[in-house]
Short mmCIF file of C-alpha atoms and ligand atoms in Angstrom, two decimals:
data_model
loop_
_atom_site.label_atom_id
_atom_site.label_comp_id
_atom_site.label_asym_id
_atom_site.label_seq_id
_atom_site.Cartn_x
_atom_site.Cartn_y
_atom_site.Cartn_z
CA MET H 1 -92.56 -116.81 123.47
CA LYS H 2 -93.28 -112.92 122.97
CA SER H 3 -96.86 -112.26 124.08
CA ALA H 4 -99.22 -109.17 123.29
CA TYR H 5 -101.55 -110.60 125.79
CA CYS H 6 -102.44 -110.48 128.95
CA ARG H 7 -105.07 -113.15 130.69
CA GLU H 8 -107.97 -110.52 131.12
CA ASP H 9 -107.73 -109.39 127.45
CA LEU H 10 -108.26 -112.79 126.31
CA LEU H 11 -111.15 -113.22 129.01
CA HIS H 12 -112.63 -109.87 127.24
CA ARG H 13 -112.41 -110.99 124.12
CA GLN H 14 -113.74 -114.14 124.74
CA GLN H 15 -116.62 -112.68 126.50
CA ARG H 16 -117.47 -110.72 123.33
CA ALA H 17 -116.85 -113.46 121.03
CA SER H 18 -119.83 -115.05 123.25
CA GLY H 19 -121.69 -112.16 122.96
CA LEU H 20 -121.89 -113.09 118.77
CA LEU H 21 -124.00 -116.06 119.80
CA THR H 22 -126.94 -113.79 120.85
CA GLU H 23 -127.90 -113.37 117.44
CA GLY H 24 -129.31 -116.82 117.18
CA LEU H 25 -126.21 -118.88 116.69
CA ASP H 26 -125.32 -121.60 118.85
CA ALA H 27 -121.52 -121.60 118.23
CA VAL H 28 -119.15 -119.83 116.24
CA VAL H 29 -116.27 -121.27 114.57
CA PHE H 30 -113.03 -119.12 113.82
CA PHE H 31 -110.55 -120.70 111.19
CA ASP H 32 -108.51 -117.51 110.28
CA LEU H 33 -105.16 -118.01 112.47
CA HIS H 34 -105.34 -113.79 113.44
CA SER H 35 -108.58 -114.71 114.93
CA VAL H 36 -107.33 -117.64 116.53
CA ARG H 37 -104.43 -116.06 118.19
CA TYR H 38 -106.47 -113.04 119.24
CA LEU H 39 -108.95 -115.02 121.09
CA CYS H 40 -107.28 -117.59 122.73
CA GLY H 41 -103.07 -116.61 122.59
CA PHE H 42 -102.32 -119.61 120.36
CA THR H 43 -99.35 -118.45 118.05
CA GLY H 44 -98.98 -121.55 115.96
CA THR H 45 -99.98 -122.08 112.68
CA ASP H 46 -102.75 -124.53 112.69
CA GLY H 47 -106.01 -124.43 114.94
CA VAL H 48 -109.58 -123.54 115.21
CA VAL H 49 -111.53 -122.13 118.11
CA VAL H 50 -115.14 -122.87 118.44
CA VAL H 51 -117.20 -120.45 120.91
CA SER H 52 -120.41 -121.96 122.35
CA ALA H 53 -122.46 -121.72 125.26
CA THR H 54 -120.39 -124.12 126.71
CA GLY H 55 -117.02 -121.80 126.47
CA VAL H 56 -114.41 -121.71 124.14
CA GLU H 57 -112.85 -124.83 122.38
CA PHE H 58 -109.12 -124.82 120.76
CA LEU H 59 -108.79 -127.33 118.57
CA THR H 60 -105.39 -128.26 117.19
CA ASP H 61 -103.44 -131.70 115.75
CA SER H 62 -100.70 -133.39 117.50
CA ARG H 63 -98.19 -131.12 116.62
CA TYR H 64 -99.10 -128.35 118.46
CA VAL H 65 -100.72 -129.67 121.77
CA VAL H 66 -97.55 -128.95 123.74
CA GLN H 67 -97.52 -125.14 122.37
CA ALA H 68 -101.14 -124.87 122.96
CA GLU H 69 -101.01 -126.15 126.59
CA ALA H 70 -98.27 -123.58 127.46
CA GLU H 71 -99.87 -120.56 125.51
CA VAL H 72 -103.68 -121.03 125.16
CA LEU H 73 -106.43 -119.98 127.52
CA ALA H 74 -109.19 -121.76 126.81
CA THR H 75 -112.18 -123.53 128.52
CA ARG H 76 -111.04 -126.82 126.78
CA ILE H 77 -108.08 -128.09 124.46
CA THR H 78 -109.22 -130.76 121.92
CA ARG H 79 -106.63 -132.78 119.89
CA TYR H 80 -107.88 -133.99 116.52
CA ASN H 81 -106.39 -136.27 113.98
CA GLU H 82 -107.99 -134.73 111.12
CA LYS H 83 -109.50 -131.01 110.88
CA ASN H 84 -113.01 -131.51 109.44
CA SER H 85 -113.89 -134.70 112.10
CA GLY H 86 -112.37 -132.50 114.77
CA ILE H 87 -115.07 -129.61 114.18
CA ALA H 88 -117.51 -131.62 113.65
CA ASP H 89 -117.26 -133.55 116.54
CA CYS H 90 -116.89 -130.72 118.62
CA LEU H 91 -120.34 -129.09 117.16
CA LYS H 92 -121.94 -132.20 117.76
CA ARG H 93 -120.78 -132.38 121.41
CA VAL H 94 -122.04 -128.84 122.21
CA GLN H 95 -125.44 -129.40 120.16
CA ALA H 96 -125.13 -126.65 117.40
CA GLN H 97 -127.22 -126.21 114.96
CA ARG H 98 -126.84 -122.61 113.84
CA VAL H 99 -123.10 -122.26 113.25
CA GLY H 100 -121.66 -118.66 112.51
CA TYR H 101 -117.98 -119.08 110.59
CA GLU H 102 -115.56 -116.68 109.21
CA ALA H 103 -116.61 -116.45 105.56
CA ASN H 104 -113.41 -114.82 104.45
CA ALA H 105 -111.15 -117.15 105.67
CA ILE H 106 -111.60 -120.37 104.10
CA THR H 107 -112.04 -121.43 100.66
CA CYS H 108 -115.00 -122.60 99.04
CA SER H 109 -113.70 -126.16 98.48
CA SER H 110 -112.65 -126.56 102.20
CA PHE H 111 -115.81 -125.44 103.14
CA ALA H 112 -117.57 -127.87 101.09
CA GLU H 113 -115.81 -130.71 102.46
CA LEU H 114 -116.73 -129.52 106.14
CA GLU H 115 -119.90 -129.15 104.81
CA ASN H 116 -119.72 -133.15 104.14
CA HIS H 117 -118.86 -133.70 107.62
CA VAL H 118 -121.49 -132.25 109.90
CA ASP H 119 -125.36 -131.30 109.42
CA VAL H 120 -125.90 -128.05 110.68
CA SER H 121 -126.80 -124.63 109.10
CA TRP H 122 -123.80 -122.17 108.45
CA VAL H 123 -124.08 -118.56 108.97
CA GLY H 124 -120.89 -116.77 106.84
CA MET H 125 -119.71 -113.81 109.13
CA SER H 126 -116.73 -111.25 108.63
CA VAL H 127 -117.90 -107.67 109.39
CA GLU H 128 -119.01 -108.60 113.31
CA LEU H 129 -115.22 -110.17 113.83
CA ASN H 130 -113.33 -107.20 112.28
CA ALA H 131 -114.79 -104.72 114.24
CA MET H 132 -114.16 -106.69 117.41
CA ARG H 133 -110.26 -106.38 116.48
CA ALA H 134 -110.45 -102.45 115.84
CA LEU H 135 -110.39 -101.60 119.32
CA LYS H 136 -107.00 -102.12 120.65
CA SER H 137 -105.94 -103.26 124.84
CA PRO H 138 -102.99 -100.91 126.18
CA ALA H 139 -100.94 -104.27 125.77
CA GLU H 140 -101.96 -104.51 122.21
CA ILE H 141 -100.89 -100.74 121.90
CA ALA H 142 -97.82 -101.43 123.60
CA ALA H 143 -96.75 -104.32 121.08
CA ILE H 144 -97.43 -101.88 118.37
CA GLU H 145 -94.85 -99.41 119.70
CA SER H 146 -92.25 -101.42 120.36
CA ALA H 147 -92.77 -102.43 116.30
CA THR H 148 -92.65 -98.66 115.55
CA THR H 149 -90.00 -97.93 118.01
CA LEU H 150 -87.53 -100.57 116.15
CA SER H 151 -88.73 -99.33 112.66
CA ALA H 152 -87.70 -95.80 113.61
CA GLN H 153 -83.88 -97.30 114.57
CA ALA H 154 -83.77 -99.31 111.76
CA PHE H 155 -84.62 -96.29 109.37
CA ALA H 156 -82.01 -94.19 111.31
CA ALA H 157 -79.37 -97.08 110.80
CA VAL H 158 -79.71 -97.07 106.98
CA GLU H 159 -80.48 -93.47 106.38
CA PRO H 160 -76.65 -92.92 105.27
CA LEU H 161 -77.36 -95.26 102.40
CA LEU H 162 -79.81 -92.81 101.03
CA THR H 163 -77.22 -91.07 98.64
CA PRO H 164 -77.02 -91.09 95.01
CA GLY H 165 -76.21 -94.30 93.43
CA GLN H 166 -77.72 -96.59 96.00
CA VAL H 167 -80.52 -99.44 94.64
CA GLU H 168 -83.65 -99.37 96.03
CA ARG H 169 -83.64 -103.25 96.83
CA ASP H 170 -80.31 -102.95 98.52
CA ILE H 171 -82.01 -100.14 100.69
CA ALA H 172 -85.38 -102.85 101.09
CA LEU H 173 -83.09 -105.48 102.08
CA GLU H 174 -80.64 -103.45 104.36
CA LEU H 175 -83.91 -101.95 106.53
CA GLU H 176 -85.27 -105.39 106.34
CA ILE H 177 -81.96 -106.82 107.95
CA GLU H 178 -81.75 -104.24 110.52
CA LEU H 179 -85.11 -105.05 111.72
CA ARG H 180 -84.40 -108.38 112.03
CA ARG H 181 -81.25 -107.53 113.77
CA LEU H 182 -82.76 -105.21 116.27
CA GLY H 183 -85.35 -108.23 117.51
CA ALA H 184 -88.20 -107.87 114.83
CA ASP H 185 -90.07 -111.07 114.42
CA ALA H 186 -90.42 -110.32 110.20
CA ARG H 187 -91.14 -107.25 107.86
CA ALA H 188 -94.44 -106.30 108.11
CA PHE H 189 -94.71 -106.56 104.13
CA GLU H 190 -92.90 -106.12 100.89
CA PHE H 191 -91.06 -102.50 101.30
CA ILE H 192 -91.65 -99.85 98.91
CA VAL H 193 -88.79 -97.70 98.07
CA ALA H 194 -89.77 -95.38 95.04
CA SER H 195 -87.44 -92.96 93.99
CA GLY H 196 -87.69 -90.37 90.93
CA GLU H 197 -90.56 -91.07 88.84
CA ARG H 198 -91.36 -94.42 90.17
CA GLY H 199 -92.60 -92.68 93.36
CA ALA H 200 -95.73 -91.80 91.12
CA LEU H 201 -96.48 -95.85 91.99
CA PRO H 202 -98.22 -95.92 95.15
CA HIS H 203 -97.31 -99.75 95.67
CA GLY H 204 -93.97 -99.31 94.01
CA VAL H 205 -92.01 -102.15 95.57
CA ALA H 206 -88.15 -101.74 95.10
CA SER H 207 -86.55 -101.97 92.44
CA THR H 208 -83.10 -101.89 90.59
CA LYS H 209 -83.21 -98.28 89.91
CA ARG H 210 -80.35 -96.30 91.69
CA LEU H 211 -81.25 -93.12 93.32
CA ALA H 212 -80.32 -89.94 91.83
CA ALA H 213 -79.56 -86.23 93.02
CA GLY H 214 -82.71 -84.30 92.81
CA GLU H 215 -85.21 -87.07 93.31
CA LEU H 216 -87.65 -87.76 96.17
CA VAL H 217 -87.41 -91.41 97.35
CA THR H 218 -91.13 -92.52 99.48
CA ILE H 219 -89.97 -95.76 101.65
CA ASP H 220 -92.78 -97.57 103.06
CA PHE H 221 -92.01 -100.16 105.56
CA GLY H 222 -92.81 -102.02 108.93
CA CYS H 223 -92.06 -105.15 110.93
CA ARG H 224 -94.03 -107.38 113.22
CA PHE H 225 -93.24 -107.87 116.97
CA ALA H 226 -95.07 -110.01 119.16
CA GLY H 227 -97.51 -110.14 116.41
CA TYR H 228 -98.46 -106.85 115.85
CA HIS H 229 -97.35 -104.96 113.04
CA SER H 230 -95.99 -101.42 112.37
CA ASP H 231 -96.33 -99.13 109.11
CA GLU H 232 -94.99 -96.13 107.99
CA THR H 233 -94.03 -93.80 105.18
CA VAL H 234 -91.30 -91.51 104.91
CA THR H 235 -90.37 -89.77 101.96
CA VAL H 236 -87.21 -87.74 101.71
CA ALA H 237 -85.19 -85.65 99.10
CA ILE H 238 -82.12 -86.58 97.97
CA GLY H 239 -80.12 -83.31 97.58
CA ASP H 240 -81.94 -80.07 96.18
CA VAL H 241 -85.36 -80.85 94.53
CA SER H 242 -87.35 -78.93 92.14
CA ALA H 243 -90.10 -76.23 93.17
CA ARG H 244 -92.61 -78.48 91.84
CA LEU H 245 -91.65 -81.44 94.14
CA ARG H 246 -91.13 -79.45 96.81
CA ALA H 247 -94.67 -77.73 96.83
CA MET H 248 -96.03 -81.63 96.52
CA TYR H 249 -94.55 -82.51 99.61
CA ASP H 250 -95.33 -79.20 101.32
CA THR H 251 -99.20 -80.18 100.27
CA VAL H 252 -99.18 -83.81 101.64
CA LEU H 253 -97.67 -82.91 104.95
CA GLU H 254 -100.32 -80.28 105.34
CA ALA H 255 -103.11 -82.59 104.55
CA HIS H 256 -101.41 -85.00 106.55
CA ASP H 257 -100.99 -82.66 110.01
CA ARG H 258 -104.83 -81.04 109.23
CA ALA H 259 -106.20 -85.02 109.25
CA LEU H 260 -104.05 -85.66 112.41
CA GLN H 261 -105.25 -82.74 114.13
CA CYS H 262 -109.02 -83.46 113.40
CA VAL H 263 -108.59 -87.40 115.19
CA ALA H 264 -110.79 -87.46 118.15
CA PRO H 265 -113.37 -89.96 119.73
CA GLY H 266 -116.61 -89.35 117.89
CA VAL H 267 -115.47 -88.11 115.00
CA PRO H 268 -116.45 -89.76 111.46
CA LEU H 269 -113.33 -91.73 110.11
CA ARG H 270 -114.80 -90.29 106.53
CA GLU H 271 -114.70 -86.80 107.92
CA ILE H 272 -110.87 -87.54 108.52
CA ASP H 273 -110.17 -88.57 105.12
CA ALA H 274 -111.91 -85.54 103.84
CA VAL H 275 -110.27 -82.92 105.72
CA ALA H 276 -106.99 -84.47 104.02
CA ARG H 277 -108.56 -85.25 100.63
CA ASP H 278 -110.05 -81.48 100.36
CA TYR H 279 -107.11 -79.84 101.36
CA ILE H 280 -105.02 -81.75 98.47
CA ARG H 281 -107.83 -81.19 95.81
CA VAL H 282 -108.09 -77.37 96.81
CA ALA H 283 -104.25 -77.19 96.19
CA GLY H 284 -104.89 -78.24 92.63
CA TYR H 285 -103.78 -82.33 93.30
CA GLY H 286 -107.38 -83.95 93.36
CA ASP H 287 -106.78 -85.95 90.37
CA TYR H 288 -103.13 -87.69 91.82
CA PHE H 289 -104.63 -88.90 95.26
CA GLY H 290 -106.72 -91.97 94.45
CA HIS H 291 -106.44 -94.28 97.54
CA GLY H 292 -108.01 -94.13 100.97
CA LEU H 293 -106.35 -92.22 103.68
CA GLY H 294 -105.72 -94.92 106.03
CA HIS H 295 -106.41 -98.41 107.62
CA GLY H 296 -106.17 -100.02 110.77
CA VAL H 297 -103.08 -102.06 111.72
CA GLY H 298 -102.32 -104.80 114.03
CA LEU H 299 -102.37 -108.35 113.97
CA LYS H 300 -102.72 -107.60 110.29
CA VAL H 301 -101.16 -104.77 108.38
CA HIS H 302 -104.54 -103.86 106.99
CA GLU H 303 -107.30 -104.37 109.42
CA ALA H 304 -110.77 -102.58 110.19
CA PRO H 305 -111.26 -99.89 110.57
CA VAL H 306 -110.88 -98.26 107.00
CA VAL H 307 -110.47 -94.51 106.61
CA SER H 308 -111.69 -93.72 103.47
CA PRO H 309 -114.64 -91.69 101.69
CA ARG H 310 -116.53 -94.98 102.11
CA SER H 311 -115.99 -95.29 106.16
CA GLU H 312 -119.04 -95.64 108.10
CA SER H 313 -117.30 -96.10 111.61
CA LEU H 314 -116.90 -93.01 114.05
CA ALA H 315 -113.49 -93.00 115.72
CA GLU H 316 -113.49 -94.81 119.07
CA VAL H 317 -110.88 -94.68 121.79
CA GLY H 318 -108.35 -97.64 121.30
CA MET H 319 -108.67 -97.46 117.53
CA VAL H 320 -105.65 -97.71 115.74
CA PHE H 321 -105.02 -96.73 112.12
CA THR H 322 -102.84 -94.73 109.88
CA ILE H 323 -103.08 -91.45 108.26
CA GLU H 324 -101.13 -91.47 104.81
CA PRO H 325 -102.14 -89.21 102.28
CA GLY H 326 -100.35 -89.04 99.12
CA ILE H 327 -99.96 -87.30 95.92
CA TYR H 328 -98.79 -89.35 92.54
CA ILE H 329 -97.98 -87.61 89.35
CA PRO H 330 -97.07 -89.85 86.76
CA GLY H 331 -93.87 -88.85 84.76
CA CYS H 332 -93.04 -86.61 87.79
CA GLY H 333 -92.66 -88.48 90.94
CA GLY H 334 -94.98 -89.32 94.09
CA VAL H 335 -94.82 -88.31 97.78
CA ARG H 336 -96.86 -90.16 100.72
CA ILE H 337 -96.31 -89.52 104.66
CA GLU H 338 -97.97 -92.08 106.48
CA ASP H 339 -98.03 -91.99 110.53
CA MET H 340 -100.01 -94.51 112.95
CA VAL H 341 -102.54 -93.09 115.57
CA VAL H 342 -103.77 -94.23 118.43
CA VAL H 343 -107.29 -92.45 119.18
CA THR H 344 -107.27 -91.15 123.12
CA ASP H 345 -109.86 -89.82 125.22
CA ASP H 346 -108.80 -86.45 124.31
CA GLY H 347 -107.82 -86.77 120.84
CA PHE H 348 -104.75 -88.99 119.78
CA ARG H 349 -101.20 -90.06 120.02
CA THR H 350 -98.98 -90.98 117.37
CA LEU H 351 -97.49 -94.23 117.52
CA THR H 352 -94.58 -93.77 114.85
CA ARG H 353 -91.82 -91.86 115.73
CA ILE H 354 -89.72 -90.75 112.17
CA PRO H 355 -89.96 -87.07 112.10
CA LYS H 356 -91.92 -86.10 109.00
CA LYS H 357 -90.57 -82.67 108.52
CA PHE H 358 -89.09 -82.10 104.89
CA ARG H 359 -85.49 -83.07 104.79
CA SER H 360 -82.92 -83.20 102.30
CA LEU H 361 -80.57 -85.68 103.03
CA VAL H 362 -77.36 -84.76 100.82
CA ALA H 363 -76.09 -81.95 99.02
ZN1 ZN K 401 -97.76 -98.33 104.94
ZN1 ZN K 402 -100.60 -98.32 105.43
#
């Protein structure tokens, strides 16, 4: 089983999770499988982690006991017959009264059922847990770089298909097949291949449209490796494009480069967003860049931190996030350029590998 964890990482995370107990909580229950994997190394699809003063307990059912024994680092591994009863027994055993839980990882109906099983006072949590995952360890960054390397290799293999007449969906499919062939666990999300006027759709998933000469095509794709994701957007020209499209491209690239250059520890994420956003606005495209500049990437494709005008955090060493400005003009087309960076002591390092200089692929 490929794993992006070392024992020290897991112990460190468990210590940080135990730190949540100082908020007057006797235990915290983690339902989200990304959190479960993050805290104890379990890669299966059903399990719960309970952190309390007595340690870190992993609970799962009979299907996963063998896997858990091989993968999980925990004070105790408990097998339950029924999940809610298992959680209830655990909370009673550790004598918990005030219990934190991941409010965004359980449905209202599941939570109502759980409440029926045990009489404790529940405290919903989310921000506290997201912030923990925003800072990546060297092993996590290495897994992300494996994913970005596979992405670059797959893109190079599929590039010859970027010619007039090719169908967007076929390009998306070939990219996915290539990624899997190269060793990726899965595609990271449904790929965006948006050519010509469709480029104005920031989330234009690949359609049956054929590429045509004179268009830009925006390809937003990525893969998962050892649980970690890559996320990258390339926009290329199919043959010669109009001066208008070229000007859009150059504007987005400059906004992207300027934002990258200001990434460093201590810089407000809001400010990194503003550098790109202001450049695009002054160039006259202010109405055509509606989304945030970037987002954290890790066990999930979208996780903390958010890089947008509403960001409240500062860049910190070990944070991994995207820089992805875009311009989308209805009836004309669009450009997005996306790279992933990690914040380092002396600034940043780019994790994605595909060059973003303007390129025209065929005459
Ligand atoms: Zn993307
Ligand atoms: Zn993204």
